[in-house]
Coordinates of N, CA, C and O in Angstrom, one line a residue:
M1 N 78.8 121.2 -21.3 CA 78.7 119.8 -21.5 C 77.3 119.4 -21.4 O 76.6 119.5 -20.5
F2 N 76.9 118.4 -22.4 CA 75.6 117.8 -22.4 C 75.5 116.5 -21.6 O 76.2 115.8 -21.8
I3 N 74.6 116.5 -20.9 CA 74.4 115.2 -19.9 C 73.2 114.6 -20.5 O 72.1 115.2 -20.5
D4 N 73.2 113.4 -20.8 CA 72.0 112.5 -21.2 C 71.1 112.3 -20.2 O 71.4 112.1 -18.9
S5 N 69.8 112.3 -20.3 CA 68.9 112.1 -19.3 C 68.9 110.6 -18.7 O 68.8 110.5 -17.6
K6 N 69.5 109.8 -19.4 CA 69.7 108.3 -18.9 C 70.7 108.3 -17.8 O 70.5 107.7 -16.7
E7 N 71.6 109.2 -18.1 CA 72.7 109.2 -16.9 C 72.4 109.7 -15.8 O 72.6 109.5 -14.7
M8 N 71.5 111.0 -15.7 CA 70.9 111.6 -14.9 C 70.0 110.5 -14.0 O 69.9 110.6 -12.7
T9 N 69.3 109.9 -14.6 CA 68.4 108.9 -14.0 C 69.1 107.9 -13.3 O 68.7 107.5 -12.1
V10 N 70.3 107.4 -13.6 CA 71.0 106.4 -12.8 C 71.6 107.1 -11.6 O 71.5 106.6 -10.5
E11 N 72.0 108.2 -11.8 CA 72.7 108.9 -10.5 C 71.7 109.4 -9.6 O 71.8 109.1 -8.3
R12 N 70.4 109.6 -10.0 CA 69.2 110.0 -9.0 C 68.9 108.7 -8.4 O 68.7 108.8 -7.1
R13 N 68.8 107.6 -9.1 CA 68.4 106.4 -8.5 C 69.4 106.0 -7.5 O 69.1 105.4 -6.4
H14 N 70.6 106.0 -7.6 CA 71.7 105.6 -6.7 C 71.7 106.6 -5.3 O 71.8 106.0 -4.3
F15 N 71.3 107.9 -5.7 CA 71.2 108.6 -4.5 C 69.9 108.3 -3.9 O 70.2 108.3 -2.5
V16 N 69.0 107.9 -4.4 CA 67.7 107.7 -3.6 C 67.9 106.2 -2.9 O 67.5 106.1 -1.7
Y17 N 68.5 105.5 -3.5 CA 68.9 104.1 -2.8 C 69.9 104.3 -1.5 O 69.6 103.7 -0.6
G18 N 70.8 105.1 -1.9 CA 71.8 105.3 -0.7 C 71.1 106.0 0.5 O 71.3 105.8 1.6
G19 N 70.1 106.9 0.1 CA 69.6 107.7 1.1 C 68.5 106.9 1.8 O 68.4 106.9 3.1
A20 N 68.0 105.8 1.2 CA 67.0 104.9 1.8 C 67.7 103.8 2.8 O 67.5 103.6 3.9
A21 N 68.9 103.4 2.3 CA 69.8 102.6 3.2 C 70.3 103.4 4.4 O 70.2 102.9 5.5
A22 N 70.7 104.6 4.3 CA 71.0 105.3 5.5 C 70.1 105.7 6.3 O 70.3 105.3 7.6
F23 N 68.8 105.9 5.9 CA 67.6 106.2 6.7 C 67.4 105.0 7.6 O 67.0 105.1 8.8
S24 N 67.1 103.7 6.9 CA 67.0 102.7 7.6 C 68.0 102.3 8.7 O 67.6 101.7 9.7
A25 N 69.3 102.4 8.3 CA 70.5 102.1 9.1 C 70.3 103.0 10.6 O 70.4 102.7 11.8
I26 N 69.9 104.4 10.3 CA 69.8 105.2 11.5 C 68.4 104.8 12.2 O 68.5 105.1 13.5
A27 N 67.5 104.5 11.5 CA 66.3 104.2 12.1 C 66.4 102.9 13.2 O 65.9 102.7 14.1
A28 N 67.1 101.9 12.7 CA 67.4 100.6 13.1 C 68.3 101.0 14.4 O 67.9 100.5 15.5
A29 N 69.2 101.8 14.3 CA 69.9 102.2 15.4 C 69.1 103.0 16.7 O 69.6 102.6 17.9
L30 N 68.3 103.8 16.1 CA 67.5 104.4 17.2 C 66.5 103.7 17.8 O 66.4 103.7 19.0
A31 N 66.0 102.5 17.2 CA 65.1 101.7 17.6 C 65.9 100.7 18.5 O 65.0 99.8 19.2
G32 N 67.0 100.6 18.7 CA 67.7 99.6 19.5 C 68.0 98.3 18.8 O 68.4 97.4 19.4
G33 N 67.8 98.2 17.7 CA 68.2 97.1 16.7 C 69.5 96.9 16.2 O 70.0 96.0 15.7
G34 N 70.2 98.0 16.5 CA 71.7 98.0 16.1 C 72.6 97.6 17.1 O 73.1 98.2 17.7
S35 N 72.8 96.3 17.1 CA 73.8 95.8 18.0 C 75.1 95.5 17.3 O 75.1 95.1 16.2
S36 N 76.3 95.9 18.1 CA 77.6 95.9 17.4 C 78.1 94.4 17.5 O 78.0 93.8 18.6
A37 N 78.7 93.8 16.4 CA 79.2 92.5 16.5 C 80.7 92.7 16.7 O 81.3 93.6 16.4
Q38 N 81.0 91.7 17.5 CA 82.6 91.6 17.8 C 83.2 90.3 17.3 O 82.6 89.4 17.6
A39 N 84.3 90.5 16.8 CA 85.0 89.3 16.3 C 85.7 88.4 17.4 O 86.2 89.0 18.4
Q40 N 85.7 87.2 17.4 CA 86.4 86.3 18.4 C 87.8 86.6 17.8 O 88.3 86.6 16.8
T41 N 88.7 86.3 19.1 CA 90.0 86.7 18.9 C 90.6 85.0 19.2 O 90.0 84.4 19.9
Y42 N 91.8 84.7 18.6 CA 92.4 83.5 18.8 C 93.8 83.8 19.4 O 94.5 84.7 19.0
R43 N 94.2 82.5 20.0 CA 95.7 82.6 20.2 C 96.7 82.5 19.0 O 96.3 82.0 18.0
A44 N 97.8 82.8 19.3 CA 98.8 82.9 18.2 C 99.1 81.3 17.6 O 99.7 81.2 16.4
D45 N 99.0 80.4 18.5 CA 99.3 78.9 18.2 C 98.2 78.1 18.0 O 98.2 77.0 17.7
E46 N 96.8 78.7 17.8 CA 95.7 78.1 17.5 C 95.4 77.7 16.0 O 95.9 78.7 15.1
G47 N 95.0 76.7 15.8 CA 94.8 76.4 14.1 C 95.9 75.7 13.7 O 96.9 75.2 14.2
K48 N 95.8 75.6 12.3 CA 96.7 75.0 11.4 C 97.7 76.1 10.7 O 97.0 76.7 10.1
E49 N 98.9 75.8 10.8 CA 99.8 76.8 10.2 C 100.0 76.5 8.5 O 100.4 75.4 8.3
L50 N 99.5 77.3 7.8 CA 99.5 77.0 6.4 C 100.8 77.5 5.7 O 101.3 77.1 4.8
A51 N 101.4 78.7 6.2 CA 102.7 79.4 5.7 C 103.2 80.0 7.1 O 102.5 80.3 8.0
P52 N 104.5 80.5 7.0 CA 104.9 81.3 8.0 C 104.0 82.7 8.2 O 103.9 83.4 7.3
G53 N 103.5 82.7 9.5 CA 102.7 83.8 9.8 C 101.0 83.8 9.3 O 100.4 84.6 9.4
V54 N 101.0 82.7 8.6 CA 99.6 82.6 8.2 C 98.9 81.1 8.8 O 99.4 79.9 8.7
R55 N 97.8 81.4 9.4 CA 97.2 80.1 10.1 C 95.7 80.0 9.8 O 95.0 81.1 9.4
A56 N 95.2 78.8 9.6 CA 93.7 78.7 9.3 C 93.1 78.1 10.7 O 93.6 77.1 11.2
V57 N 92.0 78.9 11.2 CA 91.5 78.4 12.4 C 90.0 78.1 12.0 O 89.3 78.9 11.3
E58 N 89.7 76.7 12.3 CA 88.2 76.2 11.9 C 87.3 76.7 13.0 O 87.6 76.4 14.1
L59 N 86.2 77.4 12.4 CA 85.2 77.8 13.4 C 84.2 77.0 13.8 O 83.8 76.8 14.7
S60 N 83.9 75.9 12.8 CA 82.9 74.8 13.2 C 83.5 73.5 12.4 O 83.8 73.7 11.3
A61 N 82.9 72.3 12.9 CA 83.1 71.2 12.2 C 81.8 70.6 11.7 O 81.1 70.4 12.4
R62 N 81.7 70.5 10.4 CA 80.6 70.1 9.8 C 80.8 68.8 9.1 O 81.8 68.6 8.5
G63 N 79.9 67.8 9.3 CA 80.0 66.4 8.5 C 79.5 66.7 7.3 O 78.5 67.4 6.9
L64 N 80.0 66.1 6.2 CA 79.5 65.9 4.9 C 78.4 65.0 4.8 O 78.4 63.7 5.4
R65 N 77.5 65.3 4.0 CA 76.3 64.6 3.9 C 76.3 63.9 2.5 O 76.6 64.2 1.5

């Protein structure tokens, strides 16, 4: 099967970008910059019920300008 050089260039580029992203993530974690985020939990009766089993909880109230 013949592979066009354009196709190879795109695949190499994606490989390089992925490697750079992985390297920066590992470097940030080793440097102590990688803090894990935790989601807030809500009570079962908190917020407005949109449908049975579906609730909308407002995280902040912003005024319209």
